[in-house]
Amino acid sequence: MILAAVYDTWAQIDNPTPEAPPVSDKILQLVRYLTWFVLLAGVCAIIYAGGRFAWEKWSGGSLESPKMVAGAMIGGVVATSAGTIMNAVIGT
């Protein structure tokens, strides 16, 4: 009897459709700006590391900059694929 009442009540509840919060457009704009900034920072890091690599090669110093180039490239791959990674984790 109680189970039937719970089932009838549950059957009357609709599946709500998702609705965006009131300020979601501003949050998405902020995320777009941050994405742009991360990509710009990655390009600047690769350019800086490339220049430093050329300087170290020319001056004959120890080569530390190939690690910087590799780190900047790996960071760029993670930054550009962050949306895909989150969709895989969340499952949407």
mmCIF file of C-alpha atoms in Angstrom:
data_model
loop_
_atom_site.group_PDB
_atom_site.id
_atom_site.type_symbol
_atom_site.label_atom_id
_atom_site.label_comp_id
_atom_site.label_asym_id
_atom_site.label_seq_id
_atom_site.Cartn_x
_atom_site.Cartn_y
_atom_site.Cartn_z
ATOM 1 C CA MET A 1 0.000 0.000 0.000
ATOM 2 C CA ILE A 2 2.730 2.451 0.981
ATOM 3 C CA LEU A 3 4.829 1.294 -1.956
ATOM 4 C CA ALA A 4 1.939 1.943 -4.335
ATOM 5 C CA ALA A 5 1.469 5.450 -2.918
ATOM 6 C CA VAL A 6 5.160 6.199 -3.307
ATOM 7 C CA TYR A 7 5.089 4.863 -6.881
ATOM 8 C CA ASP A 8 2.033 6.992 -7.753
ATOM 9 C CA THR A 9 3.670 10.093 -6.292
ATOM 10 C CA TRP A 10 6.949 9.376 -8.091
ATOM 11 C CA ALA A 11 5.144 8.851 -11.393
ATOM 12 C CA GLN A 12 3.563 12.315 -11.144
ATOM 13 C CA ILE A 13 6.922 14.078 -10.822
ATOM 14 C CA ASP A 14 8.173 15.211 -14.214
ATOM 15 C CA ASN A 15 11.746 14.964 -15.327
ATOM 16 C CA PRO A 16 12.848 18.610 -15.075
ATOM 17 C CA THR A 17 14.729 20.109 -17.978
ATOM 18 C CA PRO A 18 18.036 21.787 -17.151
ATOM 19 C CA GLU A 19 17.931 25.551 -16.984
ATOM 20 C CA ALA A 20 20.900 27.887 -17.057
ATOM 21 C CA PRO A 21 21.483 30.112 -14.012
ATOM 22 C CA PRO A 22 20.668 33.818 -14.421
ATOM 23 C CA VAL A 23 24.304 34.956 -14.803
ATOM 24 C CA SER A 24 25.534 32.032 -16.883
ATOM 25 C CA ASP A 25 26.225 34.213 -19.934
ATOM 26 C CA LYS A 26 28.695 36.325 -17.923
ATOM 27 C CA ILE A 27 30.372 33.197 -16.523
ATOM 28 C CA LEU A 28 30.738 31.727 -20.013
ATOM 29 C CA GLN A 29 32.218 35.003 -21.241
ATOM 30 C CA LEU A 30 34.739 34.899 -18.379
ATOM 31 C CA VAL A 31 35.640 31.307 -19.271
ATOM 32 C CA ARG A 32 36.177 32.333 -22.908
ATOM 33 C CA TYR A 33 38.455 35.183 -21.793
ATOM 34 C CA LEU A 34 40.432 32.837 -19.528
ATOM 35 C CA THR A 35 40.778 30.308 -22.357
ATOM 36 C CA TRP A 36 42.088 33.031 -24.635
ATOM 37 C CA PHE A 37 44.556 34.156 -21.958
ATOM 38 C CA VAL A 38 45.812 30.583 -21.379
ATOM 39 C CA LEU A 39 46.392 30.061 -25.095
ATOM 40 C CA LEU A 40 48.189 33.411 -25.368
ATOM 41 C CA ALA A 41 50.361 32.560 -22.372
ATOM 42 C CA GLY A 42 51.208 29.188 -23.931
ATOM 43 C CA VAL A 43 52.268 30.782 -27.214
ATOM 44 C CA CYS A 44 54.373 33.350 -25.338
ATOM 45 C CA ALA A 45 55.995 30.565 -23.294
ATOM 46 C CA ILE A 46 56.931 28.619 -26.420
ATOM 47 C CA ILE A 47 58.358 31.747 -28.075
ATOM 48 C CA TYR A 48 60.347 32.615 -24.922
ATOM 49 C CA ALA A 49 61.656 29.063 -24.549
ATOM 50 C CA GLY A 50 62.616 28.968 -28.229
ATOM 51 C CA GLY A 51 64.551 32.232 -27.901
ATOM 52 C CA ARG A 52 66.233 31.005 -24.744
ATOM 53 C CA PHE A 53 67.103 27.733 -26.466
ATOM 54 C CA ALA A 54 68.760 29.658 -29.307
ATOM 55 C CA TRP A 55 70.655 31.834 -26.809
ATOM 56 C CA GLU A 56 71.891 28.818 -24.828
ATOM 57 C CA LYS A 57 72.949 27.068 -28.032
ATOM 58 C CA TRP A 58 74.770 30.155 -29.280
ATOM 59 C CA SER A 59 76.500 30.979 -25.998
ATOM 60 C CA GLY A 60 77.477 27.377 -25.266
ATOM 61 C CA GLY A 61 75.739 27.199 -21.885
ATOM 62 C CA SER A 62 73.866 24.264 -20.437
ATOM 63 C CA LEU A 63 70.679 23.416 -22.278
ATOM 64 C CA GLU A 64 67.794 23.883 -19.852
ATOM 65 C CA SER A 65 65.300 25.313 -22.318
ATOM 66 C CA PRO A 66 64.281 22.058 -24.107
ATOM 67 C CA LYS A 67 62.516 21.153 -20.853
ATOM 68 C CA MET A 68 60.731 24.512 -20.993
ATOM 69 C CA VAL A 69 59.632 23.908 -24.588
ATOM 70 C CA ALA A 70 58.358 20.425 -23.726
ATOM 71 C CA GLY A 71 56.546 21.731 -20.642
ATOM 72 C CA ALA A 72 54.920 24.544 -22.606
ATOM 73 C CA MET A 73 53.768 22.130 -25.284
ATOM 74 C CA ILE A 74 52.371 19.634 -22.779
ATOM 75 C CA GLY A 75 50.631 22.474 -20.928
ATOM 76 C CA GLY A 76 49.162 23.699 -24.215
ATOM 77 C CA VAL A 77 47.798 20.255 -25.039
ATOM 78 C CA VAL A 78 46.200 19.951 -21.602
ATOM 79 C CA ALA A 79 44.784 23.489 -21.776
ATOM 80 C CA THR A 80 43.250 23.047 -25.223
ATOM 81 C CA SER A 81 41.800 19.633 -24.420
ATOM 82 C CA ALA A 82 40.442 20.589 -20.987
ATOM 83 C CA GLY A 83 36.866 20.765 -22.276
ATOM 84 C CA THR A 84 37.099 17.319 -23.817
ATOM 85 C CA ILE A 85 38.674 15.902 -20.667
ATOM 86 C CA MET A 86 35.901 17.386 -18.496
ATOM 87 C CA ASN A 87 33.202 16.010 -20.801
ATOM 88 C CA ALA A 88 34.790 12.569 -20.538
ATOM 89 C CA VAL A 89 34.994 12.801 -16.738
ATOM 90 C CA ILE A 90 31.482 14.177 -16.234
ATOM 91 C CA GLY A 91 29.985 11.927 -18.892
ATOM 92 C CA THR A 92 27.911 14.400 -20.859
#
